[in-house]
Amino acid sequence: MSSPSLTLPSQERFPARRRLLEILGALAIAATYIYLVLNQPADITGGPGSASALIALTGFLAGAVLLIVAVLPTLPASTLVLIPVALVLNIVLGQFVGSTLVPFYLDAIGTVLIAVLAGPAAGAATGALSSIVWSFFNPTVLPFAAGAALIGCLAGLAARYGLFRRFYLAPVAGFVTGIIAGVVSAPVAAFVFGGTSGVATGAIVSAFRAMGDTLLAAITKQALISDPMDKAIVFTIVAILVYALPRRARQQFPFIRRHRVLAGNTPAADARVDAPAEGTVQAPAQGTAQAPVPGTARDSTPKG
């Protein structure tokens, strides 16, 4: 006998409340992003002690917490355990790659992984939390929390609508996500930070500036060069990781089952997991009578 799900009843009981929390979390992150772009606080890179950093930290953290509270009833324990691992993966890879001469970031692998396994809200929360935790080691990362949340949301939407069912579509989804994320992050990099923190990406911006581009134009061009390729690589790596998991492990994630995220995850296949084998007769519940089967000894109905 299969054990009942511990997550689906909560998910079905309060869909309106969860949707409201998701909207409030997204609005908090978007409002903080708009505040940073409009006010262009230069002191935010001085550390979490500045007023602008505290405002950004509060806004992004509130948005991330609201998103987590919204999706928490739908997350299995396996996803909750993976979120801290995803944060560490983002920070370690992002810090290392950013200090090299590679014009990529690779700081969203953990975010996209959670998004594919648990959905857009969980991915957005993971992206925002990643930037918040990372900012305590590198304050220049904090203003990009909205972009990181957007990447997680777009990755979850791509998974929901089947772009991971065909392996070759994963990098296409990543490429499109990179274009959108690059356009969103460019104003923050230009107005708040005054450039990019990566060695190679900073060199590209300097090259465009030397050609006469404004700071915003140079950073936007750099983002449209680096971000699409970076996210295409990230989405491909995540697709490899997810498909490398055993089928039984993948089926532990309700989001993957419910939206048929991966190839081979069909409703019929999922129904067969708990269904009796073909050709067998299921035993009746205790205390109930079983109807006689025609043509057997128990069928005593007179014939004609």
Short mmCIF file of C-alpha atoms in Angstrom, two decimals:
data_model
loop_
_atom_site.label_atom_id
_atom_site.label_comp_id
_atom_site.label_asym_id
_atom_site.label_seq_id
_atom_site.Cartn_x
_atom_site.Cartn_y
_atom_site.Cartn_z
CA MET A 1 0.00 0.00 0.00
CA SER A 2 1.44 3.34 -0.99
CA SER A 3 1.73 6.00 1.68
CA PRO A 4 -0.33 9.18 1.22
CA SER A 5 1.44 12.35 0.08
CA LEU A 6 2.37 14.76 2.83
CA THR A 7 2.46 17.79 0.52
CA LEU A 8 -0.39 17.62 -1.99
CA PRO A 9 -3.29 18.16 0.47
CA SER A 10 -1.84 21.50 1.63
CA GLN A 11 -1.19 22.45 -1.96
CA GLU A 12 -4.80 21.77 -2.95
CA ARG A 13 -6.34 23.35 0.14
CA PHE A 14 -4.83 26.85 0.01
CA PRO A 15 -4.02 27.67 -3.63
CA ALA A 16 -5.29 31.27 -3.36
CA ARG A 17 -3.19 31.98 -0.27
CA ARG A 18 -0.08 30.54 -1.86
CA ARG A 19 -0.65 32.53 -5.03
CA LEU A 20 -1.04 35.73 -3.01
CA LEU A 21 2.23 35.10 -1.16
CA GLU A 22 4.01 34.42 -4.45
CA ILE A 23 2.72 37.70 -5.90
CA LEU A 24 3.71 39.65 -2.78
CA GLY A 25 7.19 38.12 -2.84
CA ALA A 26 7.66 38.96 -6.51
CA LEU A 27 6.44 42.53 -5.92
CA ALA A 28 8.85 43.00 -3.00
CA ILE A 29 11.80 41.92 -5.16
CA ALA A 30 10.65 44.03 -8.12
CA ALA A 31 10.08 47.11 -5.92
CA THR A 32 13.56 46.79 -4.43
CA TYR A 33 15.04 46.51 -7.93
CA ILE A 34 13.21 49.65 -9.05
CA TYR A 35 14.40 51.49 -5.94
CA LEU A 36 18.01 50.64 -6.69
CA VAL A 37 17.77 51.68 -10.35
CA LEU A 38 15.98 54.96 -9.64
CA ASN A 39 18.04 56.05 -6.62
CA GLN A 40 21.40 54.72 -7.82
CA PRO A 41 22.83 54.42 -4.27
CA ALA A 42 26.61 54.44 -4.53
CA ASP A 43 27.08 53.42 -0.89
CA ILE A 44 25.52 49.99 -1.40
CA THR A 45 28.87 48.47 -2.34
CA GLY A 46 30.32 49.56 0.99
CA GLY A 47 28.82 46.61 2.83
CA PRO A 48 25.59 45.65 4.57
CA GLY A 49 26.00 48.44 7.12
CA SER A 50 25.00 51.24 4.74
CA ALA A 51 21.42 52.51 4.59
CA SER A 52 20.96 51.55 0.94
CA ALA A 53 22.34 48.07 1.56
CA LEU A 54 19.97 47.56 4.48
CA ILE A 55 16.99 48.64 2.36
CA ALA A 56 18.04 46.32 -0.47
CA LEU A 57 18.76 43.49 1.94
CA THR A 58 15.37 43.90 3.65
CA GLY A 59 13.44 44.09 0.39
CA PHE A 60 15.12 41.14 -1.27
CA LEU A 61 15.02 39.04 1.90
CA ALA A 62 11.33 39.77 2.47
CA GLY A 63 10.56 38.76 -1.11
CA ALA A 64 12.58 35.55 -0.81
CA VAL A 65 10.92 34.62 2.50
CA LEU A 66 7.44 35.20 1.08
CA LEU A 67 8.24 32.98 -1.88
CA ILE A 68 9.59 30.25 0.37
CA VAL A 69 6.54 30.40 2.64
CA ALA A 70 4.31 30.15 -0.45
CA VAL A 71 5.97 27.03 -1.81
CA LEU A 72 6.98 25.41 1.48
CA PRO A 73 3.88 23.15 1.73
CA THR A 74 4.61 21.77 -1.74
CA LEU A 75 8.32 21.09 -1.20
CA PRO A 76 9.45 17.59 -0.22
CA ALA A 77 12.26 17.19 2.28
CA SER A 78 14.64 16.37 -0.57
CA THR A 79 14.18 19.87 -2.02
CA LEU A 80 14.59 21.60 1.34
CA VAL A 81 17.88 19.78 1.81
CA LEU A 82 19.03 20.78 -1.68
CA ILE A 83 18.45 24.54 -1.28
CA PRO A 84 21.48 25.14 1.01
CA VAL A 85 23.58 22.99 -1.34
CA ALA A 86 22.39 25.12 -4.26
CA LEU A 87 23.38 28.31 -2.44
CA VAL A 88 26.89 27.02 -1.81
CA LEU A 89 27.19 25.85 -5.42
CA ASN A 90 26.20 29.26 -6.74
CA ILE A 91 28.56 31.17 -4.48
CA VAL A 92 31.62 28.94 -4.89
CA LEU A 93 31.36 28.67 -8.67
CA GLY A 94 30.43 32.32 -9.11
CA GLN A 95 33.29 33.56 -6.97
CA PHE A 96 35.80 31.32 -8.71
CA VAL A 97 34.70 31.91 -12.31
CA GLY A 98 34.34 35.65 -11.72
CA SER A 99 38.02 35.85 -10.84
CA THR A 100 39.16 34.15 -14.05
CA LEU A 101 39.47 35.36 -17.63
CA VAL A 102 36.33 33.48 -18.71
CA PRO A 103 33.53 35.92 -19.74
CA PHE A 104 30.87 33.85 -17.98
CA TYR A 105 29.48 33.56 -14.45
CA LEU A 106 28.19 30.01 -13.82
CA ASP A 107 26.67 31.35 -10.60
CA ALA A 108 23.13 30.13 -11.28
CA ILE A 109 23.53 26.35 -11.55
CA GLY A 110 22.06 25.77 -8.10
CA THR A 111 19.21 28.21 -8.77
CA VAL A 112 18.23 26.56 -12.06
CA LEU A 113 18.51 23.10 -10.50
CA ILE A 114 16.02 23.98 -7.76
CA ALA A 115 13.74 25.65 -10.32
CA VAL A 116 13.62 22.52 -12.48
CA LEU A 117 12.97 20.26 -9.48
CA ALA A 118 10.55 22.47 -7.55
CA GLY A 119 9.16 25.21 -9.81
CA PRO A 120 9.43 28.96 -10.51
CA ALA A 121 8.72 30.26 -6.99
CA ALA A 122 11.30 27.96 -5.39
CA GLY A 123 13.81 28.91 -8.09
CA ALA A 124 13.21 32.62 -7.58
CA ALA A 125 13.58 32.29 -3.81
CA THR A 126 16.82 30.33 -4.22
CA GLY A 127 18.24 32.95 -6.60
CA ALA A 128 17.44 35.83 -4.27
CA LEU A 129 18.75 34.00 -1.19
CA SER A 130 21.93 33.13 -3.05
CA SER A 131 22.70 36.80 -3.73
CA ILE A 132 21.82 37.78 -0.16
CA VAL A 133 24.14 35.19 1.41
CA TRP A 134 26.86 35.92 -1.13
CA SER A 135 26.67 39.67 -0.39
CA PHE A 136 28.08 39.10 3.10
CA PHE A 137 31.30 37.99 1.39
CA ASN A 138 31.05 40.20 -1.70
CA PRO A 139 28.76 43.25 -1.22
CA THR A 140 28.71 44.03 -4.94
CA VAL A 141 26.49 40.99 -5.55
CA LEU A 142 23.50 42.21 -3.51
CA PRO A 143 22.05 44.59 -6.15
CA PHE A 144 21.78 41.65 -8.59
CA ALA A 145 19.41 39.64 -6.37
CA ALA A 146 16.42 40.61 -8.51
CA GLY A 147 18.14 39.30 -11.63
CA ALA A 148 19.03 36.08 -9.84
CA ALA A 149 15.41 35.64 -8.76
CA LEU A 150 14.25 36.30 -12.32
CA ILE A 151 16.58 33.58 -13.63
CA GLY A 152 15.11 31.08 -11.16
CA CYS A 153 11.57 32.05 -12.11
CA LEU A 154 12.22 31.78 -15.86
CA ALA A 155 13.98 28.44 -15.43
CA GLY A 156 11.00 27.09 -13.50
CA LEU A 157 8.60 28.31 -16.19
CA ALA A 158 10.75 26.69 -18.87
CA ALA A 159 10.59 23.42 -16.95
CA ARG A 160 6.84 23.71 -16.40
CA TYR A 161 6.13 24.19 -20.11
CA GLY A 162 8.22 21.27 -21.27
CA LEU A 163 11.47 22.82 -22.45
CA PHE A 164 13.44 20.19 -20.53
CA ARG A 165 11.60 17.25 -22.13
CA ARG A 166 13.86 17.59 -25.16
CA PHE A 167 17.51 17.89 -24.25
CA TYR A 168 18.31 20.25 -27.12
CA LEU A 169 15.64 22.72 -25.95
CA ALA A 170 17.32 23.28 -22.56
CA PRO A 171 20.18 25.44 -23.92
CA VAL A 172 17.67 27.34 -26.09
CA ALA A 173 15.63 28.16 -22.99
CA GLY A 174 18.84 29.18 -21.23
CA PHE A 175 19.86 31.43 -24.12
CA VAL A 176 16.52 33.27 -24.05
CA THR A 177 16.67 33.51 -20.25
CA GLY A 178 20.15 35.03 -20.54
CA ILE A 179 18.93 37.74 -22.90
CA ILE A 180 16.14 38.76 -20.51
CA ALA A 181 18.38 38.56 -17.45
CA GLY A 182 21.10 40.57 -19.17
CA VAL A 183 18.73 43.39 -20.05
CA VAL A 184 17.38 43.48 -16.48
CA SER A 185 20.79 43.38 -14.78
CA ALA A 186 22.47 45.97 -17.05
CA PRO A 187 20.88 49.05 -15.38
CA VAL A 188 21.87 47.78 -11.94
CA ALA A 189 25.44 47.17 -13.05
CA ALA A 190 25.62 50.61 -14.68
CA PHE A 191 23.78 52.85 -12.23
CA VAL A 192 24.40 51.15 -8.91
CA PHE A 193 27.70 49.39 -9.23
CA GLY A 194 29.25 51.38 -12.09
CA GLY A 195 30.47 48.32 -13.97
CA THR A 196 30.79 44.56 -13.59
CA SER A 197 32.69 42.71 -10.92
CA GLY A 198 34.06 39.99 -13.20
CA VAL A 199 37.58 40.26 -14.62
CA ALA A 200 36.73 39.16 -18.16
CA THR A 201 33.34 40.88 -18.28
CA GLY A 202 34.93 44.09 -17.03
CA ALA A 203 37.45 43.90 -19.86
CA ILE A 204 34.62 43.62 -22.40
CA VAL A 205 32.91 46.66 -20.91
CA SER A 206 36.17 48.62 -21.07
CA ALA A 207 36.57 47.68 -24.74
CA PHE A 208 33.12 48.99 -25.61
CA ARG A 209 33.75 52.14 -23.58
CA ALA A 210 36.93 52.71 -25.55
CA MET A 211 34.85 52.59 -28.73
CA GLY A 212 32.78 55.53 -27.48
CA ASP A 213 29.77 53.74 -25.90
CA THR A 214 28.12 55.09 -22.78
CA LEU A 215 28.46 53.04 -19.61
CA LEU A 216 24.91 51.67 -19.88
CA ALA A 217 25.34 50.81 -23.57
CA ALA A 218 28.69 49.11 -22.94
CA ILE A 219 27.35 47.04 -20.04
CA THR A 220 24.20 46.11 -21.99
CA LYS A 221 26.29 44.90 -24.95
CA GLN A 222 28.54 42.94 -22.61
CA ALA A 223 25.50 41.39 -20.92
CA LEU A 224 23.99 40.38 -24.27
CA ILE A 225 27.28 38.69 -25.15
CA SER A 226 27.98 36.93 -21.86
CA ASP A 227 24.60 36.20 -20.29
CA PRO A 228 22.90 34.20 -23.09
CA MET A 229 25.89 31.91 -23.53
CA ASP A 230 26.34 31.60 -19.77
CA LYS A 231 22.71 30.61 -19.17
CA ALA A 232 22.74 28.21 -22.14
CA ILE A 233 25.69 26.43 -20.50
CA VAL A 234 24.01 26.49 -17.08
CA PHE A 235 20.73 25.06 -18.40
CA THR A 236 22.62 22.33 -20.25
CA ILE A 237 24.57 21.36 -17.13
CA VAL A 238 21.38 21.24 -15.07
CA ALA A 239 19.63 19.09 -17.70
CA ILE A 240 22.55 16.64 -17.56
CA LEU A 241 22.40 16.56 -13.75
CA VAL A 242 18.64 16.03 -13.59
CA TYR A 243 18.55 13.29 -16.23
CA ALA A 244 21.48 11.60 -14.49
CA LEU A 245 19.33 11.11 -11.38
CA PRO A 246 17.66 7.71 -11.04
CA ARG A 247 14.01 7.74 -12.08
CA ARG A 248 12.91 6.88 -8.56
CA ALA A 249 14.80 9.91 -7.22
CA ARG A 250 13.28 12.24 -9.82
CA GLN A 251 9.77 11.04 -8.99
CA GLN A 252 10.18 12.25 -5.40
CA PHE A 253 9.64 15.83 -6.61
CA PRO A 254 5.92 16.68 -7.00
CA PHE A 255 6.64 19.48 -9.48
CA ILE A 256 8.34 17.06 -11.88
CA ARG A 257 5.46 14.59 -11.67
CA ARG A 258 2.67 17.14 -11.87
CA HIS A 259 3.97 19.05 -14.90
CA ARG A 260 5.79 16.20 -16.69
CA VAL A 261 9.00 18.21 -16.64
CA LEU A 262 11.24 15.48 -18.07
CA ALA A 263 10.97 13.08 -20.98
CA GLY A 264 9.21 9.86 -20.02
CA ASN A 265 7.22 11.45 -17.20
CA THR A 266 3.71 10.79 -18.51
CA PRO A 267 0.55 10.64 -16.42
CA ALA A 268 0.01 7.03 -17.52
CA ALA A 269 3.49 6.07 -16.36
CA ASP A 270 2.98 7.79 -13.03
CA ALA A 271 -0.41 6.11 -12.57
CA ARG A 272 1.14 2.70 -13.11
CA VAL A 273 3.41 3.21 -10.10
CA ASP A 274 0.53 2.62 -7.66
CA ALA A 275 -1.79 0.62 -9.93
CA PRO A 276 -2.07 -3.19 -9.65
CA ALA A 277 -0.33 -5.23 -12.27
CA GLU A 278 -2.26 -5.98 -15.43
CA GLY A 279 -4.15 -9.29 -15.34
CA THR A 280 -4.50 -9.39 -11.56
CA VAL A 281 -7.71 -9.06 -9.55
CA GLN A 282 -7.52 -6.59 -6.69
CA ALA A 283 -8.77 -7.98 -3.37
CA PRO A 284 -12.00 -6.40 -2.11
CA ALA A 285 -11.98 -4.24 0.98
CA GLN A 286 -12.67 -6.05 4.21
CA GLY A 287 -16.38 -6.28 5.00
CA THR A 288 -17.58 -5.80 1.42
CA ALA A 289 -18.98 -8.36 -0.97
CA GLN A 290 -17.29 -9.10 -4.24
CA ALA A 291 -19.47 -9.43 -7.34
CA PRO A 292 -19.29 -12.89 -8.96
CA VAL A 293 -17.30 -13.19 -12.13
CA PRO A 294 -19.33 -14.59 -15.05
CA GLY A 295 -18.28 -18.03 -16.15
CA THR A 296 -16.78 -19.03 -12.80
CA ALA A 297 -17.96 -21.44 -10.12
CA ARG A 298 -19.27 -18.56 -8.05
CA ASP A 299 -21.59 -17.44 -10.83
CA SER A 300 -24.79 -19.34 -9.95
CA THR A 301 -27.11 -17.36 -12.20
CA PRO A 302 -29.21 -19.80 -14.27
CA LYS A 303 -28.48 -19.66 -17.98
CA GLY A 304 -31.62 -19.27 -20.05
#
